[in-house]
Amino acid sequence: MTNSPAATGNRAFHALLDRPYLILILTTLFWGGNVVAGKLAVGHIDAHSLMILRWTGALLLVLPFAITPLKRDWPVIRARWWLYLFYGAVGFATFNVLVYVAAYYTSGVNTSLEQVAVNIFVIILNFALFRTRVRGLQLLGVVITILGVAIIATHGDLTRILTLEVNLGDLLVILACFAYAIYSIALRWRPQTHWTSFLVATCIGAIVASFAYQATLGNGTANLPANLAAIDTQGWLIAAYTVIFPSVISQLLYVRGVELIGSNRASLFVNLIPLFGTVGSVIVLGEALQLFHVIAAVLVAAGLVLAEYSARRGA
């Protein structure tokens, strides 16, 4: 008796969810694409409108598959609703609105490379809050990565740090990374609910926060209809990409990756965003790859290798 295509696909999907390295690589591939999408969005779709469309679309996409799990998980969600709203507001909305606004002030290459700061903040927060041990080689890898980020943020001139001459867009990306690090740490308290239930509840938090950002940082909720009417074809295509890949697929895979190998090691894979985002920025956006980008990328890669090598060996 042959297996049905549906059964085969279901087994393949569950097999994928047991491979942490593969799912985290796919996660960062789609997030790297999100950097390119954010830069492409400039002039085609307002950053705050993109946020609202992204998380509303993600909610509508997941909801039909979540009805049964939601019924089962509703007592847990109702009891911990504030935690789900926190995940959505901080990890989904705050991180992305800062990245999308930063696209108006800095390059896609810079935005990609600077996101390695997520791992740096995760390690620092884990040590400060939970005294999670940081091994020697892992610490060296973090220091090397910090140096790489500093080179990017100062555009190759580290003396600019002394005069606080850092591009506003680069600063916004660093703040976004801090927000996502807080989200990553907080996943240790994630209630054990089905992944679709988790996405529905957190997307609601992201939508609420996105409307709040539209009201306070954007041009007001009253102007939202006009903003939506001004979106062109490219803007709608960008919104569709962000709904399907970075919002639904990547969030699912990242949460699963943290479950399998922990936030310290899972956040290391965020360092692959520079690779995917930089390649995409050069190929799709036609941005120039400068010498300081190459130097920083080498330092970031060396830091990632050292940190993961240390984590696996326990050195």
PDB file of C-alpha atoms in Angstrom:
ATOM      1  CA  MET A   1       0.000   0.000   0.000  1.00  0.00           C
ATOM      2  CA  THR A   2       1.500   3.370  -1.006  1.00  0.00           C
ATOM      3  CA  ASN A   3       1.552   6.387   1.218  1.00  0.00           C
ATOM      4  CA  SER A   4      -0.582   9.350   0.210  1.00  0.00           C
ATOM      5  CA  PRO A   5       1.184  12.583  -0.763  1.00  0.00           C
ATOM      6  CA  ALA A   6      -0.412  14.289   2.256  1.00  0.00           C
ATOM      7  CA  ALA A   7       0.989  11.688   4.655  1.00  0.00           C
ATOM      8  CA  THR A   8       4.429  11.878   3.046  1.00  0.00           C
ATOM      9  CA  GLY A   9       4.394  15.665   3.247  1.00  0.00           C
ATOM     10  CA  ASN A  10       3.319  15.553   6.884  1.00  0.00           C
ATOM     11  CA  ARG A  11       6.214  13.228   7.793  1.00  0.00           C
ATOM     12  CA  ALA A  12       8.656  15.438   5.904  1.00  0.00           C
ATOM     13  CA  PHE A  13       7.390  18.509   7.761  1.00  0.00           C
ATOM     14  CA  HIS A  14       7.811  16.869  11.169  1.00  0.00           C
ATOM     15  CA  ALA A  15      11.260  15.584  10.180  1.00  0.00           C
ATOM     16  CA  LEU A  16      12.240  19.150   9.282  1.00  0.00           C
ATOM     17  CA  LEU A  17      11.145  20.388  12.712  1.00  0.00           C
ATOM     18  CA  ASP A  18      13.624  17.985  14.334  1.00  0.00           C
ATOM     19  CA  ARG A  19      16.637  19.417  12.455  1.00  0.00           C
ATOM     20  CA  PRO A  20      17.661  22.573  14.362  1.00  0.00           C
ATOM     21  CA  TYR A  21      20.506  23.649  12.074  1.00  0.00           C
ATOM     22  CA  LEU A  22      18.421  23.362   8.914  1.00  0.00           C
ATOM     23  CA  ILE A  23      15.387  25.157  10.300  1.00  0.00           C
ATOM     24  CA  LEU A  24      17.498  27.978  11.748  1.00  0.00           C
ATOM     25  CA  ILE A  25      19.305  28.438   8.424  1.00  0.00           C
ATOM     26  CA  LEU A  26      15.938  28.686   6.646  1.00  0.00           C
ATOM     27  CA  THR A  27      14.775  31.116   9.327  1.00  0.00           C
ATOM     28  CA  THR A  28      17.659  33.491   8.742  1.00  0.00           C
ATOM     29  CA  LEU A  29      17.405  33.115   4.957  1.00  0.00           C
ATOM     30  CA  PHE A  30      13.864  34.500   5.046  1.00  0.00           C
ATOM     31  CA  TRP A  31      14.831  37.168   7.587  1.00  0.00           C
ATOM     32  CA  GLY A  32      17.705  38.201   5.341  1.00  0.00           C
ATOM     33  CA  GLY A  33      15.095  38.600   2.619  1.00  0.00           C
ATOM     34  CA  ASN A  34      13.098  40.772   5.020  1.00  0.00           C
ATOM     35  CA  VAL A  35      16.000  43.229   5.145  1.00  0.00           C
ATOM     36  CA  VAL A  36      15.929  43.514   1.360  1.00  0.00           C
ATOM     37  CA  ALA A  37      12.133  43.827   1.405  1.00  0.00           C
ATOM     38  CA  GLY A  38      12.333  46.652   3.941  1.00  0.00           C
ATOM     39  CA  LYS A  39      14.725  48.579   1.732  1.00  0.00           C
ATOM     40  CA  LEU A  40      12.645  47.907  -1.403  1.00  0.00           C
ATOM     41  CA  ALA A  41       9.575  49.180   0.470  1.00  0.00           C
ATOM     42  CA  VAL A  42      10.903  52.743   0.682  1.00  0.00           C
ATOM     43  CA  GLY A  43       8.750  54.902  -1.595  1.00  0.00           C
ATOM     44  CA  HIS A  44       6.285  52.096  -2.305  1.00  0.00           C
ATOM     45  CA  ILE A  45       4.665  51.366   1.060  1.00  0.00           C
ATOM     46  CA  ASP A  46       4.770  53.274   4.336  1.00  0.00           C
ATOM     47  CA  ALA A  47       6.704  51.457   7.084  1.00  0.00           C
ATOM     48  CA  HIS A  48       3.808  51.537   9.536  1.00  0.00           C
ATOM     49  CA  SER A  49       1.283  50.426   6.912  1.00  0.00           C
ATOM     50  CA  LEU A  50       3.597  47.532   6.066  1.00  0.00           C
ATOM     51  CA  MET A  51       3.639  46.530   9.725  1.00  0.00           C
ATOM     52  CA  ILE A  52      -0.153  46.509  10.003  1.00  0.00           C
ATOM     53  CA  LEU A  53      -0.595  44.584   6.749  1.00  0.00           C
ATOM     54  CA  ARG A  54       2.163  42.139   7.637  1.00  0.00           C
ATOM     55  CA  TRP A  55       0.802  41.001  10.979  1.00  0.00           C
ATOM     56  CA  THR A  56      -2.864  41.191   9.981  1.00  0.00           C
ATOM     57  CA  GLY A  57      -2.058  39.074   6.934  1.00  0.00           C
ATOM     58  CA  ALA A  58      -0.094  36.597   9.030  1.00  0.00           C
ATOM     59  CA  LEU A  59      -3.024  36.281  11.444  1.00  0.00           C
ATOM     60  CA  LEU A  60      -5.501  35.646   8.633  1.00  0.00           C
ATOM     61  CA  LEU A  61      -3.146  33.126   7.014  1.00  0.00           C
ATOM     62  CA  VAL A  62      -2.677  31.047  10.167  1.00  0.00           C
ATOM     63  CA  LEU A  63      -6.157  31.377  11.690  1.00  0.00           C
ATOM     64  CA  PRO A  64      -7.946  28.721   9.546  1.00  0.00           C
ATOM     65  CA  PHE A  65      -5.387  26.128  10.668  1.00  0.00           C
ATOM     66  CA  ALA A  66      -5.524  27.232  14.293  1.00  0.00           C
ATOM     67  CA  ILE A  67      -9.214  26.880  15.146  1.00  0.00           C
ATOM     68  CA  THR A  68      -8.967  23.419  16.724  1.00  0.00           C
ATOM     69  CA  PRO A  69      -5.663  24.087  18.559  1.00  0.00           C
ATOM     70  CA  LEU A  70      -7.039  27.418  19.800  1.00  0.00           C
ATOM     71  CA  LYS A  71     -10.049  25.699  21.352  1.00  0.00           C
ATOM     72  CA  ARG A  72      -7.733  23.284  23.140  1.00  0.00           C
ATOM     73  CA  ASP A  73      -5.204  25.937  24.193  1.00  0.00           C
ATOM     74  CA  TRP A  74      -7.674  28.698  25.075  1.00  0.00           C
ATOM     75  CA  PRO A  75      -7.446  28.209  28.897  1.00  0.00           C
ATOM     76  CA  VAL A  76      -3.653  28.648  28.721  1.00  0.00           C
ATOM     77  CA  ILE A  77      -3.852  31.639  26.373  1.00  0.00           C
ATOM     78  CA  ARG A  78      -6.508  33.312  28.527  1.00  0.00           C
ATOM     79  CA  ALA A  79      -4.409  32.818  31.654  1.00  0.00           C
ATOM     80  CA  ARG A  80      -1.172  34.115  30.038  1.00  0.00           C
ATOM     81  CA  TRP A  81      -2.601  36.578  27.516  1.00  0.00           C
ATOM     82  CA  TRP A  82      -0.259  39.343  28.643  1.00  0.00           C
ATOM     83  CA  LEU A  83       2.787  37.188  27.814  1.00  0.00           C
ATOM     84  CA  TYR A  84       1.564  36.503  24.282  1.00  0.00           C
ATOM     85  CA  LEU A  85       0.888  40.217  23.759  1.00  0.00           C
ATOM     86  CA  PHE A  86       4.412  40.932  24.998  1.00  0.00           C
ATOM     87  CA  TYR A  87       5.917  38.482  22.522  1.00  0.00           C
ATOM     88  CA  GLY A  88       4.002  40.051  19.657  1.00  0.00           C
ATOM     89  CA  ALA A  89       4.582  43.666  20.653  1.00  0.00           C
ATOM     90  CA  VAL A  90       8.315  43.340  21.367  1.00  0.00           C
ATOM     91  CA  GLY A  91       9.593  40.475  19.221  1.00  0.00           C
ATOM     92  CA  PHE A  92       7.375  41.014  16.195  1.00  0.00           C
ATOM     93  CA  ALA A  93       6.255  44.655  16.056  1.00  0.00           C
ATOM     94  CA  THR A  94       8.997  46.651  17.797  1.00  0.00           C
ATOM     95  CA  PHE A  95      11.875  44.837  16.105  1.00  0.00           C
ATOM     96  CA  ASN A  96      10.405  45.181  12.624  1.00  0.00           C
ATOM     97  CA  VAL A  97       9.144  48.751  12.850  1.00  0.00           C
ATOM     98  CA  LEU A  98      12.635  49.868  13.881  1.00  0.00           C
ATOM     99  CA  VAL A  99      14.216  47.935  11.001  1.00  0.00           C
ATOM    100  CA  TYR A 100      11.726  49.277   8.444  1.00  0.00           C
ATOM    101  CA  VAL A 101      12.172  52.885   9.604  1.00  0.00           C
ATOM    102  CA  ALA A 102      15.949  52.395   9.646  1.00  0.00           C
ATOM    103  CA  ALA A 103      15.770  51.525   5.919  1.00  0.00           C
ATOM    104  CA  TYR A 104      15.163  55.238   5.227  1.00  0.00           C
ATOM    105  CA  TYR A 105      18.514  56.165   6.816  1.00  0.00           C
ATOM    106  CA  THR A 106      20.958  53.318   6.235  1.00  0.00           C
ATOM    107  CA  SER A 107      21.806  50.696   3.624  1.00  0.00           C
ATOM    108  CA  GLY A 108      20.494  47.159   3.386  1.00  0.00           C
ATOM    109  CA  VAL A 109      24.046  45.855   3.784  1.00  0.00           C
ATOM    110  CA  ASN A 110      24.477  47.742   7.071  1.00  0.00           C
ATOM    111  CA  THR A 111      21.079  46.591   8.334  1.00  0.00           C
ATOM    112  CA  SER A 112      21.951  42.985   7.521  1.00  0.00           C
ATOM    113  CA  LEU A 113      25.367  42.980   9.144  1.00  0.00           C
ATOM    114  CA  GLU A 114      24.293  44.817  12.288  1.00  0.00           C
ATOM    115  CA  GLN A 115      21.678  42.211  13.190  1.00  0.00           C
ATOM    116  CA  VAL A 116      24.403  39.994  14.640  1.00  0.00           C
ATOM    117  CA  ALA A 117      23.962  42.229  17.698  1.00  0.00           C
ATOM    118  CA  VAL A 118      20.964  40.052  18.623  1.00  0.00           C
ATOM    119  CA  ASN A 119      23.283  37.238  19.698  1.00  0.00           C
ATOM    120  CA  ILE A 120      25.534  39.618  21.606  1.00  0.00           C
ATOM    121  CA  PHE A 121      22.601  40.981  23.593  1.00  0.00           C
ATOM    122  CA  VAL A 122      21.199  37.479  24.221  1.00  0.00           C
ATOM    123  CA  ILE A 123      24.474  36.281  25.739  1.00  0.00           C
ATOM    124  CA  ILE A 124      24.845  39.424  27.864  1.00  0.00           C
ATOM    125  CA  LEU A 125      21.242  39.259  29.115  1.00  0.00           C
ATOM    126  CA  ASN A 126      21.436  35.525  29.832  1.00  0.00           C
ATOM    127  CA  PHE A 127      24.528  36.099  31.955  1.00  0.00           C
ATOM    128  CA  ALA A 128      23.156  39.198  33.713  1.00  0.00           C
ATOM    129  CA  LEU A 129      19.737  37.700  34.498  1.00  0.00           C
ATOM    130  CA  PHE A 130      20.417  33.978  34.872  1.00  0.00           C
ATOM    131  CA  ARG A 131      24.203  33.766  35.300  1.00  0.00           C
ATOM    132  CA  THR A 132      24.355  31.544  32.220  1.00  0.00           C
ATOM    133  CA  ARG A 133      27.997  30.622  31.819  1.00  0.00           C
ATOM    134  CA  VAL A 134      29.874  32.125  28.893  1.00  0.00           C
ATOM    135  CA  ARG A 135      32.850  30.003  27.882  1.00  0.00           C
ATOM    136  CA  GLY A 136      36.230  31.433  26.940  1.00  0.00           C
ATOM    137  CA  LEU A 137      36.079  30.875  23.192  1.00  0.00           C
ATOM    138  CA  GLN A 138      32.433  31.911  23.138  1.00  0.00           C
ATOM    139  CA  LEU A 139      33.331  35.186  24.841  1.00  0.00           C
ATOM    140  CA  LEU A 140      36.164  35.723  22.355  1.00  0.00           C
ATOM    141  CA  GLY A 141      33.710  35.111  19.511  1.00  0.00           C
ATOM    142  CA  VAL A 142      31.337  37.703  20.976  1.00  0.00           C
ATOM    143  CA  VAL A 143      34.128  40.279  21.302  1.00  0.00           C
ATOM    144  CA  ILE A 144      35.187  39.723  17.692  1.00  0.00           C
ATOM    145  CA  THR A 145      31.565  40.042  16.573  1.00  0.00           C
ATOM    146  CA  ILE A 146      31.144  43.281  18.545  1.00  0.00           C
ATOM    147  CA  LEU A 147      34.187  44.662  16.762  1.00  0.00           C
ATOM    148  CA  GLY A 148      32.614  43.757  13.434  1.00  0.00           C
ATOM    149  CA  VAL A 149      29.339  45.477  14.355  1.00  0.00           C
ATOM    150  CA  ALA A 150      31.238  48.569  15.526  1.00  0.00           C
ATOM    151  CA  ILE A 151      33.055  48.771  12.188  1.00  0.00           C
ATOM    152  CA  ILE A 152      29.737  48.636  10.328  1.00  0.00           C
ATOM    153  CA  ALA A 153      27.947  51.147  12.557  1.00  0.00           C
ATOM    154  CA  THR A 154      30.807  53.664  12.190  1.00  0.00           C
ATOM    155  CA  HIS A 155      31.265  52.964   8.462  1.00  0.00           C
ATOM    156  CA  GLY A 156      34.818  51.794   9.004  1.00  0.00           C
ATOM    157  CA  ASP A 157      35.906  54.695  11.229  1.00  0.00           C
ATOM    158  CA  LEU A 158      35.932  53.519  14.858  1.00  0.00           C
ATOM    159  CA  THR A 159      36.939  57.005  16.051  1.00  0.00           C
ATOM    160  CA  ARG A 160      33.364  58.095  15.324  1.00  0.00           C
ATOM    161  CA  ILE A 161      32.308  56.193  18.457  1.00  0.00           C
ATOM    162  CA  LEU A 162      34.243  58.728  20.554  1.00  0.00           C
ATOM    163  CA  THR A 163      32.214  61.574  19.063  1.00  0.00           C
ATOM    164  CA  LEU A 164      28.973  59.555  18.980  1.00  0.00           C
ATOM    165  CA  GLU A 165      28.754  60.002  15.210  1.00  0.00           C
ATOM    166  CA  VAL A 166      26.646  56.962  14.417  1.00  0.00           C
ATOM    167  CA  ASN A 167      24.071  56.979  11.634  1.00  0.00           C
ATOM    168  CA  LEU A 168      20.466  57.156  12.945  1.00  0.00           C
ATOM    169  CA  GLY A 169      19.482  54.149  10.860  1.00  0.00           C
ATOM    170  CA  ASP A 170      22.315  52.074  12.287  1.00  0.00           C
ATOM    171  CA  LEU A 171      21.305  53.081  15.819  1.00  0.00           C
ATOM    172  CA  LEU A 172      17.701  52.038  15.145  1.00  0.00           C
ATOM    173  CA  VAL A 173      18.876  48.606  13.962  1.00  0.00           C
ATOM    174  CA  ILE A 174      20.924  48.153  17.153  1.00  0.00           C
ATOM    175  CA  LEU A 175      17.850  49.061  19.232  1.00  0.00           C
ATOM    176  CA  ALA A 176      15.799  46.599  17.183  1.00  0.00           C
ATOM    177  CA  CYS A 177      18.346  43.881  17.966  1.00  0.00           C
ATOM    178  CA  PHE A 178      18.051  44.617  21.691  1.00  0.00           C
ATOM    179  CA  ALA A 179      14.258  44.250  21.458  1.00  0.00           C
ATOM    180  CA  TYR A 180      14.578  40.893  19.692  1.00  0.00           C
ATOM    181  CA  ALA A 181      17.121  39.688  22.236  1.00  0.00           C
ATOM    182  CA  ILE A 182      14.593  40.392  25.005  1.00  0.00           C
ATOM    183  CA  TYR A 183      12.010  38.404  23.037  1.00  0.00           C
ATOM    184  CA  SER A 184      14.454  35.513  22.593  1.00  0.00           C
ATOM    185  CA  ILE A 185      15.224  35.398  26.310  1.00  0.00           C
ATOM    186  CA  ALA A 186      11.525  35.557  27.186  1.00  0.00           C
ATOM    187  CA  LEU A 187      10.796  32.484  25.048  1.00  0.00           C
ATOM    188  CA  ARG A 188      12.008  30.363  27.952  1.00  0.00           C
ATOM    189  CA  TRP A 189       8.640  31.153  29.561  1.00  0.00           C
ATOM    190  CA  ARG A 190       6.602  30.365  26.450  1.00  0.00           C
ATOM    191  CA  PRO A 191       3.518  28.361  27.465  1.00  0.00           C
ATOM    192  CA  GLN A 192       3.316  24.924  25.866  1.00  0.00           C
ATOM    193  CA  THR A 193       0.686  25.556  23.230  1.00  0.00           C
ATOM    194  CA  HIS A 194       0.446  24.518  19.593  1.00  0.00           C
ATOM    195  CA  TRP A 195       2.557  26.624  17.229  1.00  0.00           C
ATOM    196  CA  THR A 196      -0.514  27.914  15.408  1.00  0.00           C
ATOM    197  CA  SER A 197      -2.076  29.018  18.700  1.00  0.00           C
ATOM    198  CA  PHE A 198       1.177  30.763  19.576  1.00  0.00           C
ATOM    199  CA  LEU A 199       1.288  32.591  16.236  1.00  0.00           C
ATOM    200  CA  VAL A 200      -2.345  33.693  16.412  1.00  0.00           C
ATOM    201  CA  ALA A 201      -1.979  35.079  19.940  1.00  0.00           C
ATOM    202  CA  THR A 202       1.351  36.805  19.237  1.00  0.00           C
ATOM    203  CA  CYS A 203       0.150  38.229  15.916  1.00  0.00           C
ATOM    204  CA  ILE A 204      -2.694  39.902  17.790  1.00  0.00           C
ATOM    205  CA  GLY A 205      -0.100  41.493  20.063  1.00  0.00           C
ATOM    206  CA  ALA A 206       1.876  42.614  17.028  1.00  0.00           C
ATOM    207  CA  ILE A 207      -1.225  44.125  15.400  1.00  0.00           C
ATOM    208  CA  VAL A 208      -2.131  46.068  18.548  1.00  0.00           C
ATOM    209  CA  ALA A 209       1.426  47.392  18.804  1.00  0.00           C
ATOM    210  CA  SER A 210       1.531  48.225  15.079  1.00  0.00           C
ATOM    211  CA  PHE A 211      -1.595  50.380  15.387  1.00  0.00           C
ATOM    212  CA  ALA A 212      -0.048  52.051  18.433  1.00  0.00           C
ATOM    213  CA  TYR A 213       3.091  52.845  16.427  1.00  0.00           C
ATOM    214  CA  GLN A 214       0.949  54.157  13.561  1.00  0.00           C
ATOM    215  CA  ALA A 215      -0.848  56.449  16.006  1.00  0.00           C
ATOM    216  CA  THR A 216       2.277  57.720  17.781  1.00  0.00           C
ATOM    217  CA  LEU A 217       5.219  57.466  15.383  1.00  0.00           C
ATOM    218  CA  GLY A 218       3.329  57.419  12.073  1.00  0.00           C
ATOM    219  CA  ASN A 219       0.940  60.014  10.694  1.00  0.00           C
ATOM    220  CA  GLY A 220      -2.010  58.836  12.791  1.00  0.00           C
ATOM    221  CA  THR A 221      -4.620  56.123  12.421  1.00  0.00           C
ATOM    222  CA  ALA A 222      -6.987  58.532  10.649  1.00  0.00           C
ATOM    223  CA  ASN A 223      -4.550  58.652   7.729  1.00  0.00           C
ATOM    224  CA  LEU A 224      -4.222  54.872   7.468  1.00  0.00           C
ATOM    225  CA  PRO A 225      -6.827  54.494   4.662  1.00  0.00           C
ATOM    226  CA  ALA A 226      -4.975  57.094   2.574  1.00  0.00           C
ATOM    227  CA  ASN A 227      -1.666  55.322   3.270  1.00  0.00           C
ATOM    228  CA  LEU A 228      -3.110  52.009   2.098  1.00  0.00           C
ATOM    229  CA  ALA A 229      -4.565  53.586  -1.037  1.00  0.00           C
ATOM    230  CA  ALA A 230      -1.117  54.960  -1.922  1.00  0.00           C
ATOM    231  CA  ILE A 231       0.528  51.505  -1.973  1.00  0.00           C
ATOM    232  CA  ASP A 232       1.607  50.454  -5.455  1.00  0.00           C
ATOM    233  CA  THR A 233       2.079  46.958  -6.919  1.00  0.00           C
ATOM    234  CA  GLN A 234       5.617  46.591  -5.611  1.00  0.00           C
ATOM    235  CA  GLY A 235       4.435  47.594  -2.159  1.00  0.00           C
ATOM    236  CA  TRP A 236       1.714  44.914  -2.141  1.00  0.00           C
ATOM    237  CA  LEU A 237       4.190  42.256  -3.311  1.00  0.00           C
ATOM    238  CA  ILE A 238       6.575  43.244  -0.516  1.00  0.00           C
ATOM    239  CA  ALA A 239       3.735  42.998   1.996  1.00  0.00           C
ATOM    240  CA  ALA A 240       2.843  39.516   0.698  1.00  0.00           C
ATOM    241  CA  TYR A 241       6.446  38.324   1.076  1.00  0.00           C
ATOM    242  CA  THR A 242       6.697  39.620   4.641  1.00  0.00           C
ATOM    243  CA  VAL A 243       3.423  37.919   5.579  1.00  0.00           C
ATOM    244  CA  ILE A 244       4.329  34.451   4.318  1.00  0.00           C
ATOM    245  CA  PHE A 245       8.037  34.048   4.902  1.00  0.00           C
ATOM    246  CA  PRO A 246       9.497  36.261   7.678  1.00  0.00           C
ATOM    247  CA  SER A 247       6.235  36.444   9.659  1.00  0.00           C
ATOM    248  CA  VAL A 248       4.762  32.942   9.569  1.00  0.00           C
ATOM    249  CA  ILE A 249       7.432  30.495   8.475  1.00  0.00           C
ATOM    250  CA  SER A 250      10.474  32.098  10.130  1.00  0.00           C
ATOM    251  CA  GLN A 251       8.723  32.782  13.448  1.00  0.00           C
ATOM    252  CA  LEU A 252       7.561  29.161  13.621  1.00  0.00           C
ATOM    253  CA  LEU A 253      11.014  27.826  12.829  1.00  0.00           C
ATOM    254  CA  TYR A 254      12.843  30.162  15.233  1.00  0.00           C
ATOM    255  CA  VAL A 255      10.619  29.231  18.163  1.00  0.00           C
ATOM    256  CA  ARG A 256      11.228  25.563  17.359  1.00  0.00           C
ATOM    257  CA  GLY A 257      14.968  26.159  17.090  1.00  0.00           C
ATOM    258  CA  VAL A 258      15.055  27.766  20.541  1.00  0.00           C
ATOM    259  CA  GLU A 259      13.166  24.744  21.903  1.00  0.00           C
ATOM    260  CA  LEU A 260      15.730  22.342  20.452  1.00  0.00           C
ATOM    261  CA  ILE A 261      19.062  24.011  21.270  1.00  0.00           C
ATOM    262  CA  GLY A 262      18.321  26.967  23.587  1.00  0.00           C
ATOM    263  CA  SER A 263      18.304  30.742  23.032  1.00  0.00           C
ATOM    264  CA  ASN A 264      22.097  31.228  23.321  1.00  0.00           C
ATOM    265  CA  ARG A 265      22.907  28.803  20.497  1.00  0.00           C
ATOM    266  CA  ALA A 266      19.794  29.521  18.415  1.00  0.00           C
ATOM    267  CA  SER A 267      20.496  33.265  18.427  1.00  0.00           C
ATOM    268  CA  LEU A 268      23.954  32.538  17.006  1.00  0.00           C
ATOM    269  CA  PHE A 269      22.271  31.696  13.718  1.00  0.00           C
ATOM    270  CA  VAL A 270      21.000  35.269  13.494  1.00  0.00           C
ATOM    271  CA  ASN A 271      24.598  35.958  12.483  1.00  0.00           C
ATOM    272  CA  LEU A 272      23.737  34.346   9.133  1.00  0.00           C
ATOM    273  CA  ILE A 273      21.400  37.257   8.338  1.00  0.00           C
ATOM    274  CA  PRO A 274      24.431  39.320   7.268  1.00  0.00           C
ATOM    275  CA  LEU A 275      25.296  36.683   4.673  1.00  0.00           C
ATOM    276  CA  PHE A 276      21.807  36.383   3.199  1.00  0.00           C
ATOM    277  CA  GLY A 277      20.897  40.046   3.621  1.00  0.00           C
ATOM    278  CA  THR A 278      24.174  41.331   2.198  1.00  0.00           C
ATOM    279  CA  VAL A 279      24.059  39.048  -0.835  1.00  0.00           C
ATOM    280  CA  GLY A 280      20.439  40.071  -1.422  1.00  0.00           C
ATOM    281  CA  SER A 281      21.248  43.771  -1.013  1.00  0.00           C
ATOM    282  CA  VAL A 282      24.091  43.569  -3.525  1.00  0.00           C
ATOM    283  CA  ILE A 283      22.189  41.450  -6.072  1.00  0.00           C
ATOM    284  CA  VAL A 284      18.662  42.855  -5.744  1.00  0.00           C
ATOM    285  CA  LEU A 285      19.284  46.403  -4.565  1.00  0.00           C
ATOM    286  CA  GLY A 286      22.559  46.938  -6.430  1.00  0.00           C
ATOM    287  CA  GLU A 287      24.266  48.319  -3.321  1.00  0.00           C
ATOM    288  CA  ALA A 288      28.043  48.680  -3.284  1.00  0.00           C
ATOM    289  CA  LEU A 289      30.052  46.285  -1.147  1.00  0.00           C
ATOM    290  CA  GLN A 290      32.792  48.334   0.494  1.00  0.00           C
ATOM    291  CA  LEU A 291      36.046  47.194   2.092  1.00  0.00           C
ATOM    292  CA  PHE A 292      34.841  47.843   5.654  1.00  0.00           C
ATOM    293  CA  HIS A 293      31.812  45.608   4.926  1.00  0.00           C
ATOM    294  CA  VAL A 294      34.129  42.761   3.923  1.00  0.00           C
ATOM    295  CA  ILE A 295      36.344  43.220   7.000  1.00  0.00           C
ATOM    296  CA  ALA A 296      33.300  43.324   9.272  1.00  0.00           C
ATOM    297  CA  ALA A 297      31.776  40.248   7.615  1.00  0.00           C
ATOM    298  CA  VAL A 298      35.007  38.283   8.163  1.00  0.00           C
ATOM    299  CA  LEU A 299      35.032  39.280  11.839  1.00  0.00           C
ATOM    300  CA  VAL A 300      31.363  38.368  12.233  1.00  0.00           C
ATOM    301  CA  ALA A 301      31.911  34.969  10.596  1.00  0.00           C
ATOM    302  CA  ALA A 302      34.963  34.286  12.777  1.00  0.00           C
ATOM    303  CA  GLY A 303      32.989  35.211  15.876  1.00  0.00           C
ATOM    304  CA  LEU A 304      30.141  32.892  14.900  1.00  0.00           C
ATOM    305  CA  VAL A 305      32.465  29.956  14.248  1.00  0.00           C
ATOM    306  CA  LEU A 306      34.327  30.423  17.539  1.00  0.00           C
ATOM    307  CA  ALA A 307      31.150  30.818  19.593  1.00  0.00           C
ATOM    308  CA  GLU A 308      29.411  27.761  18.091  1.00  0.00           C
ATOM    309  CA  TYR A 309      32.605  25.684  18.316  1.00  0.00           C
ATOM    310  CA  SER A 310      32.862  26.593  21.989  1.00  0.00           C
ATOM    311  CA  ALA A 311      29.186  25.780  22.620  1.00  0.00           C
ATOM    312  CA  ARG A 312      29.514  22.332  21.020  1.00  0.00           C
ATOM    313  CA  ARG A 313      32.789  21.407  22.727  1.00  0.00           C
ATOM    314  CA  GLY A 314      31.930  22.955  26.086  1.00  0.00           C
ATOM    315  CA  ALA A 315      35.236  24.850  25.956  1.00  0.00           C
TER     316      ALA A 315
END
